[in-house]
PDB file of C-alpha atoms in Angstrom:
ATOM      1  CA  MET A  87    -146.665  64.447 132.635  1.00  0.00           C
ATOM      2  CA  PRO A  88    -148.697  67.348 131.182  1.00  0.00           C
ATOM      3  CA  ARG A  89    -150.549  69.563 133.569  1.00  0.00           C
ATOM      4  CA  SER A  90    -154.263  70.235 133.305  1.00  0.00           C
ATOM      5  CA  ARG A  91    -155.540  73.715 132.850  1.00  0.00           C
ATOM      6  CA  ALA A  92    -156.622  73.814 136.630  1.00  0.00           C
ATOM      7  CA  GLU A  93    -153.032  72.878 137.729  1.00  0.00           C
ATOM      8  CA  GLU A  94    -151.372  76.008 135.833  1.00  0.00           C
ATOM      9  CA  PRO A  95    -150.063  78.649 138.162  1.00  0.00           C
ATOM     10  CA  GLY A  96    -152.452  81.452 138.837  1.00  0.00           C
ATOM     11  CA  ASN A  97    -155.428  79.475 137.553  1.00  0.00           C
ATOM     12  CA  ASP A  98    -158.285  78.905 140.082  1.00  0.00           C
ATOM     13  CA  VAL A  99    -160.413  76.716 137.896  1.00  0.00           C
ATOM     14  CA  PRO A 100    -161.140  73.387 139.899  1.00  0.00           C
ATOM     15  CA  ALA A 101    -160.159  70.200 137.911  1.00  0.00           C
ATOM     16  CA  GLY A 102    -162.936  67.700 137.375  1.00  0.00           C
ATOM     17  CA  PRO A 103    -166.672  68.049 136.911  1.00  0.00           C
ATOM     18  CA  LEU A 104    -168.501  70.596 138.970  1.00  0.00           C
ATOM     19  CA  TYR A 105    -172.051  70.518 140.454  1.00  0.00           C
ATOM     20  CA  VAL A 106    -174.273  72.787 138.501  1.00  0.00           C
ATOM     21  CA  PRO A 107    -177.694  74.004 139.624  1.00  0.00           C
ATOM     22  CA  VAL A 108    -180.354  73.390 137.036  1.00  0.00           C
ATOM     23  CA  ARG A 109    -184.146  73.882 136.809  1.00  0.00           C
ATOM     24  CA  ARG A 110    -186.657  71.828 134.795  1.00  0.00           C
ATOM     25  CA  GLY A 111    -188.018  73.426 131.672  1.00  0.00           C
ATOM     26  CA  PRO A 112    -190.264  72.351 128.879  1.00  0.00           C
ATOM     27  CA  ALA A 113    -187.336  70.946 126.842  1.00  0.00           C
ATOM     28  CA  GLY A 114    -185.736  69.313 129.778  1.00  0.00           C
ATOM     29  CA  TYR A 115    -183.134  70.755 132.246  1.00  0.00           C
ATOM     30  CA  ALA A 116    -181.713  74.256 132.017  1.00  0.00           C
ATOM     31  CA  LEU A 117    -178.734  75.930 133.804  1.00  0.00           C
ATOM     32  CA  ARG A 118    -179.832  78.302 136.579  1.00  0.00           C
ATOM     33  CA  LEU A 119    -178.147  81.643 135.893  1.00  0.00           C
ATOM     34  CA  CYS A 120    -177.520  84.311 138.777  1.00  0.00           C
ATOM     35  CA  ARG A 121    -176.525  87.824 138.660  1.00  0.00           C
ATOM     36  CA  THR A 122    -173.304  89.405 140.213  1.00  0.00           C
ATOM     37  CA  PRO A 123    -173.515  92.300 142.616  1.00  0.00           C
ATOM     38  CA  LEU A 124    -172.974  94.492 139.794  1.00  0.00           C
ATOM     39  CA  GLY A 125    -175.985  92.904 137.831  1.00  0.00           C
ATOM     40  CA  SER A 126    -174.202  90.978 135.168  1.00  0.00           C
ATOM     41  CA  ARG A 127    -175.230  87.367 134.385  1.00  0.00           C
ATOM     42  CA  THR A 128    -173.141  84.454 135.740  1.00  0.00           C
ATOM     43  CA  ALA A 129    -173.375  80.786 135.650  1.00  0.00           C
ATOM     44  CA  VAL A 130    -172.755  79.300 139.092  1.00  0.00           C
ATOM     45  CA  ALA A 131    -171.047  75.990 139.809  1.00  0.00           C
ATOM     46  CA  PHE A 132    -169.838  74.161 142.988  1.00  0.00           C
ATOM     47  CA  THR A 133    -166.994  71.943 143.745  1.00  0.00           C
ATOM     48  CA  SER A 134    -169.085  69.591 146.054  1.00  0.00           C
ATOM     49  CA  GLU A 135    -172.890  68.731 146.506  1.00  0.00           C
ATOM     50  CA  ARG A 136    -172.598  69.966 150.079  1.00  0.00           C
ATOM     51  CA  ARG A 137    -171.537  73.340 148.926  1.00  0.00           C
ATOM     52  CA  LEU A 138    -174.308  73.494 146.420  1.00  0.00           C
ATOM     53  CA  ARG A 139    -176.921  72.498 148.903  1.00  0.00           C
ATOM     54  CA  SER A 140    -175.602  74.971 151.659  1.00  0.00           C
ATOM     55  CA  VAL A 141    -176.118  77.881 149.078  1.00  0.00           C
ATOM     56  CA  MET A 142    -178.932  76.824 146.932  1.00  0.00           C
ATOM     57  CA  GLY A 143    -180.965  74.862 149.245  1.00  0.00           C
ATOM     58  CA  ALA A 144    -181.531  71.136 149.904  1.00  0.00           C
ATOM     59  CA  GLY A 145    -184.202  70.671 147.059  1.00  0.00           C
ATOM     60  CA  GLN A 146    -181.971  72.201 144.225  1.00  0.00           C
ATOM     61  CA  GLU A 147    -181.523  69.774 141.395  1.00  0.00           C
ATOM     62  CA  TRP A 148    -178.077  69.719 139.824  1.00  0.00           C
ATOM     63  CA  ILE A 149    -175.985  67.964 137.145  1.00  0.00           C
ATOM     64  CA  ARG A 150    -172.318  67.412 136.819  1.00  0.00           C
ATOM     65  CA  LEU A 151    -170.454  69.326 134.159  1.00  0.00           C
ATOM     66  CA  SER A 152    -167.026  70.374 133.403  1.00  0.00           C
ATOM     67  CA  GLU A 153    -166.094  74.065 133.599  1.00  0.00           C
ATOM     68  CA  PRO A 154    -165.692  74.451 129.698  1.00  0.00           C
ATOM     69  CA  ALA A 155    -169.123  72.745 129.335  1.00  0.00           C
ATOM     70  CA  VAL A 156    -170.786  75.179 131.690  1.00  0.00           C
ATOM     71  CA  ARG A 157    -169.057  78.025 129.719  1.00  0.00           C
ATOM     72  CA  ALA A 158    -170.244  76.697 126.397  1.00  0.00           C
ATOM     73  CA  LEU A 159    -173.897  76.370 127.663  1.00  0.00           C
ATOM     74  CA  SER A 160    -174.111  79.656 129.551  1.00  0.00           C
ATOM     75  CA  ALA A 161    -172.306  82.077 126.929  1.00  0.00           C
ATOM     76  CA  PRO A 162    -175.247  82.019 124.493  1.00  0.00           C
ATOM     77  CA  LEU A 163    -177.509  82.956 127.337  1.00  0.00           C
ATOM     78  CA  GLY A 164    -175.508  86.115 128.118  1.00  0.00           C
ATOM     79  CA  ALA A 165    -173.522  84.837 131.088  1.00  0.00           C
ATOM     80  CA  ALA A 166    -169.829  85.470 130.261  1.00  0.00           C
ATOM     81  CA  THR A 167    -168.527  84.321 133.540  1.00  0.00           C
ATOM     82  CA  VAL A 168    -168.755  81.097 135.712  1.00  0.00           C
ATOM     83  CA  THR A 169    -168.766  81.800 139.420  1.00  0.00           C
ATOM     84  CA  VAL A 170    -167.420  78.825 141.437  1.00  0.00           C
ATOM     85  CA  ASP A 171    -168.479  78.201 144.986  1.00  0.00           C
ATOM     86  CA  PRO A 172    -170.339  81.483 145.719  1.00  0.00           C
ATOM     87  CA  LEU A 173    -171.057  81.872 149.260  1.00  0.00           C
ATOM     88  CA  LEU A 174    -174.467  83.684 148.995  1.00  0.00           C
ATOM     89  CA  THR A 175    -177.312  83.711 146.615  1.00  0.00           C
ATOM     90  CA  ALA A 176    -180.532  85.836 147.006  1.00  0.00           C
ATOM     91  CA  ARG A 177    -183.909  84.700 146.107  1.00  0.00           C
ATOM     92  CA  ARG A 178    -185.560  86.107 142.896  1.00  0.00           C
ATOM     93  CA  VAL A 179    -187.655  89.161 143.414  1.00  0.00           C
ATOM     94  CA  ARG A 180    -191.215  88.196 142.483  1.00  0.00           C
ATOM     95  CA  ASP A 181    -192.643  91.568 142.355  1.00  0.00           C
ATOM     96  CA  PRO A 182    -190.045  94.320 141.647  1.00  0.00           C
ATOM     97  CA  GLU A 183    -192.624  97.213 141.904  1.00  0.00           C
ATOM     98  CA  ALA A 184    -193.486  96.064 145.512  1.00  0.00           C
ATOM     99  CA  VAL A 185    -189.860  96.080 146.446  1.00  0.00           C
ATOM    100  CA  ALA A 186    -189.361  99.510 144.947  1.00  0.00           C
ATOM    101  CA  VAL A 187    -192.364 100.905 146.934  1.00  0.00           C
ATOM    102  CA  ALA A 188    -190.896  99.212 150.161  1.00  0.00           C
ATOM    103  CA  LEU A 189    -187.576 100.866 149.606  1.00  0.00           C
ATOM    104  CA  CYS A 190    -189.021 104.392 149.023  1.00  0.00           C
TER     105      CYS A 190
END
């Protein structure tokens, strides 16, 4: 029986659809992208709804997509990676100037 990509040795990609956070936009739903600690854009996905809600919050909307579909949708937006099951996300900074003043 052929093995799926997720079953290949050394491949940590989960098999099956992932829970992907989205936001509503004028044209429908859009992927929510995040930043890595080094500042690069990444798509995020979760292996369970429970994990998504524990990190992103109970009100976070989501859709189910395969890992290749998440990559295909996020690559044109500048996100070359997909982070599966991140443990922490930070809220978006509303006023970067206020944060800069607070840090000085």
